[in-house]
Amino acid sequence: MSELKSGLFITVEGSEGVGKSTCIAFIQAWLQAENLPLVTTREPGGTPFAEAVRDLLLTPQQEPVADITELLLMFAARAQHIEQVIKPALAEQKVVVCDRFTDATYAYQGGGRGVDFQQIAQLEQLVQGALRPHVTLLLDMPVADALQRAAKRGELDRIESQTIDFFERVRQVYLKRAEQYPEQFHLVDASQPLEQVKQQVEQILAKVISQYVSL
Ligand code: Z5A
C-alpha cells in the first residue's frame, strides 16, 4: 500500500445533478488502483446519527423549516461526522473523499436560501476549527442540463424541489468560491461525456496525489 505524508481531505461539490456520485466512483477506483488507504463518506450524513439528521433535512415536512434551523442541522450533522469519521481517518493518514462539505453550505444555505455568509463562517469556525478540505473537485455545468439529468432519477427530496433560480444562485456561489480559493478548488467540466469527465478527474488526482505520497 502507498503511504501518504499526511491525511488528505478531498471533497466533491456541485449543484444538483452534475454527476457527483458518478465522479466519486471514478475517484474511488483511481485511489484503490494506487493502493491508497481510503474512506468515502458524504454530507449531510456519514455516521448513523448524522444520517438520521440527513433524513430529517431531506424529507418533505408539513411545517415550514426555518433557514436557520436547516443551517444549524447541517452543522450539527457535520460536527458529529468530523469527530467520528473525518478527523480519525485523517489522523491515520488516509484519504477522505467526501460527497459535499461546508462549501455546499455556503452555496445552498448562503446562495440558495440567502443566509448571511458571516453566520456560516462563524459556525464553520466553531465546528471545524482549522479543518478545511485540502482539495475540492467542483463539477460545473449549466443548471438546466444538470436538473434534466437529476429528473431522470425520480422523486425529488425537500431541497431538490427548489426552483431553477435557487440552483442558479447555488452554482454562482460555488464558482465564486472557486475563484476565491484557487489552491483548494479544481474545476471539472461536468457537461462533457462520462469518459471525458473521468479523464479530467484522473488528471487532477494524479497531480494532487503526487504532492502527498512519500517516495
Ligand atoms: N446540502 C445542503 O443544502 N447543505 C449542505 O451543507 C450539504 C448538503 C452538505 C443532498 O445532497 C442535499 O443536501 C443536496 C444539497 C444539500 N440537495 N440538493 N439538491 P446529495 O449530494 O446527497 O444529493 P444530490 O445533490 O441530490 O446529488 P445529486 O447532485 O443530485 O446527484 P449527483 O451525485 O451529482 O449526480 P449522479 O447521481 O452522479 O448523476 C445524475 C444522473 O446523471 C445519473 O443518471 C448519471 O448516470 C448521469 N450522469 C452523470 N454524469 C454524466 C455525464 N457526464 N454525462 C451524462 N450523464 C451523466
Short mmCIF file of C-alpha atoms and ligand atoms in Angstrom, two decimals:
data_model
loop_
_atom_site.label_atom_id
_atom_site.label_comp_id
_atom_site.label_asym_id
_atom_site.label_seq_id
_atom_site.Cartn_x
_atom_site.Cartn_y
_atom_site.Cartn_z
CA MET A 1 0.00 0.00 0.00
CA SER A 2 1.33 3.51 -0.88
CA GLU A 3 1.87 5.90 2.03
CA LEU A 4 0.67 9.45 2.34
CA LYS A 5 2.79 12.11 4.06
CA SER A 6 -0.37 13.16 5.91
CA GLY A 7 -4.13 12.70 5.74
CA LEU A 8 -5.72 14.14 2.63
CA PHE A 9 -9.22 15.57 2.68
CA ILE A 10 -10.91 15.66 -0.76
CA THR A 11 -14.42 16.98 -1.26
CA VAL A 12 -16.65 16.77 -4.33
CA GLU A 13 -19.11 19.59 -4.89
CA GLY A 14 -21.56 20.88 -7.45
CA SER A 15 -25.16 21.79 -7.95
CA GLU A 16 -27.97 19.25 -8.21
CA GLY A 17 -27.50 16.50 -10.83
CA VAL A 18 -23.97 17.38 -12.03
CA GLY A 19 -22.78 13.79 -11.54
CA LYS A 20 -21.03 13.78 -8.15
CA SER A 21 -21.87 10.17 -7.33
CA THR A 22 -20.56 9.08 -10.71
CA CYS A 23 -17.41 11.13 -10.18
CA ILE A 24 -16.85 9.69 -6.69
CA ALA A 25 -16.93 6.18 -8.18
CA PHE A 26 -14.10 7.26 -10.56
CA ILE A 27 -12.12 8.74 -7.66
CA GLN A 28 -12.57 5.62 -5.56
CA ALA A 29 -11.42 3.32 -8.36
CA TRP A 30 -8.39 5.51 -9.13
CA LEU A 31 -7.26 5.73 -5.49
CA GLN A 32 -7.75 1.99 -4.95
CA ALA A 33 -5.65 1.25 -8.03
CA GLU A 34 -2.92 3.41 -6.46
CA ASN A 35 -3.26 1.34 -3.26
CA LEU A 36 -4.07 4.38 -1.16
CA PRO A 37 -5.98 3.92 2.13
CA LEU A 38 -9.38 5.42 1.57
CA VAL A 39 -12.56 6.43 3.39
CA THR A 40 -15.55 7.50 1.27
CA THR A 41 -18.30 9.40 3.02
CA ARG A 42 -20.97 12.04 2.46
CA GLU A 43 -22.75 15.07 3.91
CA PRO A 44 -25.16 15.59 5.38
CA GLY A 45 -24.57 12.17 6.92
CA GLY A 46 -21.61 9.82 7.25
CA THR A 47 -22.45 8.37 10.70
CA PRO A 48 -25.71 6.74 11.88
CA PHE A 49 -26.60 9.83 13.94
CA ALA A 50 -25.72 12.26 11.13
CA GLU A 51 -27.65 10.09 8.64
CA ALA A 52 -30.72 10.45 10.90
CA VAL A 53 -30.27 14.24 10.70
CA ARG A 54 -29.95 13.88 6.89
CA ASP A 55 -33.31 12.10 6.77
CA LEU A 56 -34.86 14.90 8.77
CA LEU A 57 -33.32 17.52 6.45
CA LEU A 58 -34.28 15.89 3.16
CA THR A 59 -37.74 14.52 3.96
CA PRO A 60 -40.51 16.92 2.90
CA GLN A 61 -42.09 18.35 6.10
CA GLN A 62 -45.63 19.51 6.95
CA GLU A 63 -44.37 22.64 8.74
CA PRO A 64 -42.06 25.18 7.08
CA VAL A 65 -38.43 24.66 8.12
CA ALA A 66 -36.73 27.96 9.04
CA ASP A 67 -33.48 28.69 7.20
CA ILE A 68 -31.59 28.98 10.49
CA THR A 69 -32.92 25.55 11.59
CA GLU A 70 -31.70 24.00 8.35
CA LEU A 71 -28.31 25.69 8.75
CA LEU A 72 -27.86 24.51 12.34
CA LEU A 73 -28.85 20.95 11.47
CA MET A 74 -26.31 20.88 8.63
CA PHE A 75 -23.60 21.90 11.09
CA ALA A 76 -24.87 19.56 13.84
CA ALA A 77 -24.57 16.61 11.45
CA ARG A 78 -21.16 17.91 10.33
CA ALA A 79 -19.84 18.18 13.91
CA GLN A 80 -20.69 14.52 14.52
CA HIS A 81 -19.25 13.44 11.17
CA ILE A 82 -15.99 15.30 11.78
CA GLU A 83 -15.49 13.80 15.26
CA GLN A 84 -16.48 10.23 14.37
CA VAL A 85 -15.17 9.83 10.84
CA ILE A 86 -13.15 12.62 9.25
CA LYS A 87 -10.66 13.50 11.99
CA PRO A 88 -9.85 9.87 12.93
CA ALA A 89 -9.30 8.92 9.26
CA LEU A 90 -7.05 11.92 8.62
CA ALA A 91 -5.10 11.12 11.79
CA GLU A 92 -4.49 7.63 10.32
CA GLN A 93 -3.11 9.31 7.17
CA LYS A 94 -5.95 8.15 4.97
CA VAL A 95 -7.57 9.87 2.01
CA VAL A 96 -11.06 11.03 2.97
CA VAL A 97 -13.33 11.53 -0.05
CA CYS A 98 -16.46 13.38 0.98
CA ASP A 99 -19.54 13.94 -1.19
CA ARG A 100 -20.22 17.59 -0.25
CA PHE A 101 -18.97 19.55 2.79
CA THR A 102 -19.10 23.15 4.01
CA ASP A 103 -18.79 24.68 0.53
CA ALA A 104 -22.26 23.19 -0.02
CA THR A 105 -23.50 25.16 2.99
CA TYR A 106 -22.15 28.41 1.51
CA ALA A 107 -23.74 27.50 -1.84
CA TYR A 108 -27.14 26.13 -0.70
CA GLN A 109 -27.88 27.88 2.60
CA GLY A 110 -25.91 31.04 1.69
CA GLY A 111 -26.56 31.35 -2.06
CA GLY A 112 -29.79 29.37 -2.30
CA ARG A 113 -31.60 30.39 0.88
CA GLY A 114 -29.93 33.76 1.41
CA VAL A 115 -28.47 33.06 4.87
CA ASP A 116 -25.79 35.59 5.87
CA PHE A 117 -22.35 34.28 4.82
CA GLN A 118 -20.86 35.68 8.06
CA GLN A 119 -23.12 33.42 10.11
CA ILE A 120 -21.99 30.42 8.08
CA ALA A 121 -18.35 31.44 8.59
CA GLN A 122 -18.92 31.68 12.36
CA LEU A 123 -20.38 28.18 12.52
CA GLU A 124 -17.61 26.87 10.27
CA GLN A 125 -15.06 28.21 12.74
CA LEU A 126 -16.93 26.84 15.76
CA VAL A 127 -17.48 23.35 14.35
CA GLN A 128 -14.34 22.84 12.29
CA GLY A 129 -11.64 24.98 13.85
CA ALA A 130 -8.83 24.87 11.27
CA LEU A 131 -10.20 21.85 9.39
CA ARG A 132 -10.76 22.63 5.69
CA PRO A 133 -10.72 20.40 2.60
CA HIS A 134 -7.26 20.20 1.02
CA VAL A 135 -8.79 19.64 -2.41
CA THR A 136 -12.26 20.27 -3.82
CA LEU A 137 -13.38 18.98 -7.20
CA LEU A 138 -16.13 21.31 -8.35
CA LEU A 139 -18.31 19.74 -11.04
CA ASP A 140 -19.82 22.53 -13.06
CA MET A 141 -22.35 22.66 -15.90
CA PRO A 142 -25.43 24.69 -16.88
CA VAL A 143 -28.16 24.29 -14.26
CA ALA A 144 -30.98 23.41 -16.67
CA ASP A 145 -28.99 20.50 -18.16
CA ALA A 146 -27.97 19.21 -14.72
CA LEU A 147 -31.57 19.33 -13.49
CA GLN A 148 -32.63 17.28 -16.52
CA ARG A 149 -30.11 14.61 -15.53
CA ALA A 150 -31.35 14.66 -11.92
CA ALA A 151 -35.00 14.46 -13.01
CA LYS A 152 -34.33 11.06 -14.59
CA ARG A 153 -33.74 9.65 -11.11
CA GLY A 154 -37.38 10.07 -9.98
CA GLU A 155 -38.94 11.73 -6.93
CA LEU A 156 -37.40 14.94 -5.57
CA ASP A 157 -36.46 15.48 -1.90
CA ARG A 158 -37.14 18.66 0.15
CA ILE A 159 -34.09 20.55 -1.12
CA GLU A 160 -34.19 19.17 -4.68
CA SER A 161 -37.67 20.62 -5.19
CA GLN A 162 -36.37 24.21 -5.32
CA THR A 163 -36.69 26.47 -8.37
CA ILE A 164 -34.14 26.82 -11.16
CA ASP A 165 -33.23 30.30 -9.77
CA PHE A 166 -32.29 28.68 -6.46
CA PHE A 167 -29.88 26.28 -8.21
CA GLU A 168 -28.52 29.13 -10.36
CA ARG A 169 -27.59 31.01 -7.16
CA VAL A 170 -26.06 27.80 -5.77
CA ARG A 171 -23.91 27.46 -8.90
CA GLN A 172 -22.78 31.10 -8.79
CA VAL A 173 -21.64 30.81 -5.16
CA TYR A 174 -19.66 27.67 -5.98
CA LEU A 175 -17.97 29.43 -8.91
CA LYS A 176 -17.19 32.46 -6.77
CA ARG A 177 -15.62 30.29 -4.07
CA ALA A 178 -13.55 28.50 -6.72
CA GLU A 179 -12.18 31.90 -7.77
CA GLN A 180 -11.59 32.90 -4.16
CA TYR A 181 -9.74 29.68 -3.20
CA PRO A 182 -7.81 28.61 -6.31
CA GLU A 183 -5.42 26.39 -4.29
CA GLN A 184 -8.32 24.29 -2.99
CA PHE A 185 -10.70 24.19 -5.98
CA HIS A 186 -10.27 22.23 -9.20
CA LEU A 187 -12.96 22.84 -11.77
CA VAL A 188 -14.35 19.87 -13.74
CA ASP A 189 -16.45 20.49 -16.86
CA ALA A 190 -19.30 18.14 -15.96
CA SER A 191 -21.22 18.80 -19.19
CA GLN A 192 -18.82 16.56 -21.09
CA PRO A 193 -19.46 12.85 -21.79
CA LEU A 194 -18.59 10.49 -18.92
CA GLU A 195 -15.28 9.29 -20.38
CA GLN A 196 -14.02 12.88 -20.62
CA VAL A 197 -15.20 13.73 -17.11
CA LYS A 198 -13.30 10.66 -15.92
CA GLN A 199 -10.14 11.84 -17.69
CA GLN A 200 -10.38 15.30 -16.11
CA VAL A 201 -10.84 13.76 -12.67
CA GLU A 202 -7.89 11.41 -13.10
CA GLN A 203 -5.61 14.24 -14.23
CA ILE A 204 -6.48 16.27 -11.16
CA LEU A 205 -5.93 13.30 -8.84
CA ALA A 206 -2.56 12.42 -10.38
CA LYS A 207 -1.35 15.98 -9.82
CA VAL A 208 -2.70 16.24 -6.27
CA ILE A 209 -1.57 12.82 -5.07
CA SER A 210 1.98 13.31 -6.34
CA GLN A 211 2.30 16.09 -3.75
CA TYR A 212 1.08 13.89 -0.89
CA VAL A 213 2.72 10.49 -1.43
CA SER A 214 6.08 9.85 0.24
CA LEU A 215 8.62 8.37 -2.19
N1 Z5A B 1 -26.94 20.19 1.22
C1 Z5A B 1 -27.11 21.47 1.70
O1 Z5A B 1 -28.11 22.12 1.41
N2 Z5A B 1 -26.15 22.00 2.52
C2 Z5A B 1 -25.04 21.32 2.89
O2 Z5A B 1 -24.21 21.84 3.66
C3 Z5A B 1 -24.88 19.99 2.37
C4 Z5A B 1 -25.84 19.47 1.54
C5 Z5A B 1 -23.67 19.20 2.77
C6 Z5A B 1 -28.14 16.18 -0.51
O3 Z5A B 1 -27.01 16.18 -1.28
C7 Z5A B 1 -28.72 17.55 -0.42
O4 Z5A B 1 -28.17 18.27 0.69
C8 Z5A B 1 -28.42 18.38 -1.62
C9 Z5A B 1 -27.70 19.62 -1.10
C10 Z5A B 1 -27.99 19.62 0.35
N3 Z5A B 1 -29.69 18.74 -2.14
N4 Z5A B 1 -29.84 19.11 -3.29
N5 Z5A B 1 -30.05 19.43 -4.30
P1 Z5A B 1 -26.54 14.92 -2.13
O5 Z5A B 1 -25.24 15.32 -2.73
O6 Z5A B 1 -26.55 13.73 -1.32
O7 Z5A B 1 -27.67 14.73 -3.22
P2 Z5A B 1 -27.88 15.37 -4.54
O8 Z5A B 1 -27.39 16.77 -4.60
O9 Z5A B 1 -29.30 15.16 -4.75
O10 Z5A B 1 -26.99 14.55 -5.55
P3 Z5A B 1 -27.05 15.00 -6.97
O11 Z5A B 1 -26.17 16.20 -7.05
O12 Z5A B 1 -28.43 15.19 -7.44
O13 Z5A B 1 -26.56 13.86 -7.81
P4 Z5A B 1 -25.14 13.67 -8.37
O14 Z5A B 1 -24.45 12.72 -7.45
O15 Z5A B 1 -24.44 14.93 -8.67
O16 Z5A B 1 -25.43 13.04 -9.76
P5 Z5A B 1 -25.33 11.47 -10.22
O17 Z5A B 1 -26.34 10.70 -9.44
O18 Z5A B 1 -23.92 11.01 -10.28
O19 Z5A B 1 -25.78 11.67 -11.73
C11 Z5A B 1 -27.10 12.08 -12.06
C12 Z5A B 1 -27.51 11.36 -13.37
O20 Z5A B 1 -26.73 11.87 -14.45
C13 Z5A B 1 -27.26 9.84 -13.36
O21 Z5A B 1 -28.27 9.23 -14.08
C14 Z5A B 1 -25.91 9.69 -14.09
O22 Z5A B 1 -25.77 8.45 -14.72
C15 Z5A B 1 -25.99 10.82 -15.10
N6 Z5A B 1 -24.67 11.40 -15.44
C16 Z5A B 1 -23.67 11.69 -14.58
N7 Z5A B 1 -22.61 12.21 -15.25
C17 Z5A B 1 -22.97 12.24 -16.56
C18 Z5A B 1 -22.30 12.69 -17.76
N8 Z5A B 1 -21.06 13.20 -17.73
N9 Z5A B 1 -22.98 12.60 -18.92
C19 Z5A B 1 -24.24 12.09 -18.95
N10 Z5A B 1 -24.93 11.64 -17.86
C20 Z5A B 1 -24.30 11.73 -16.70
#
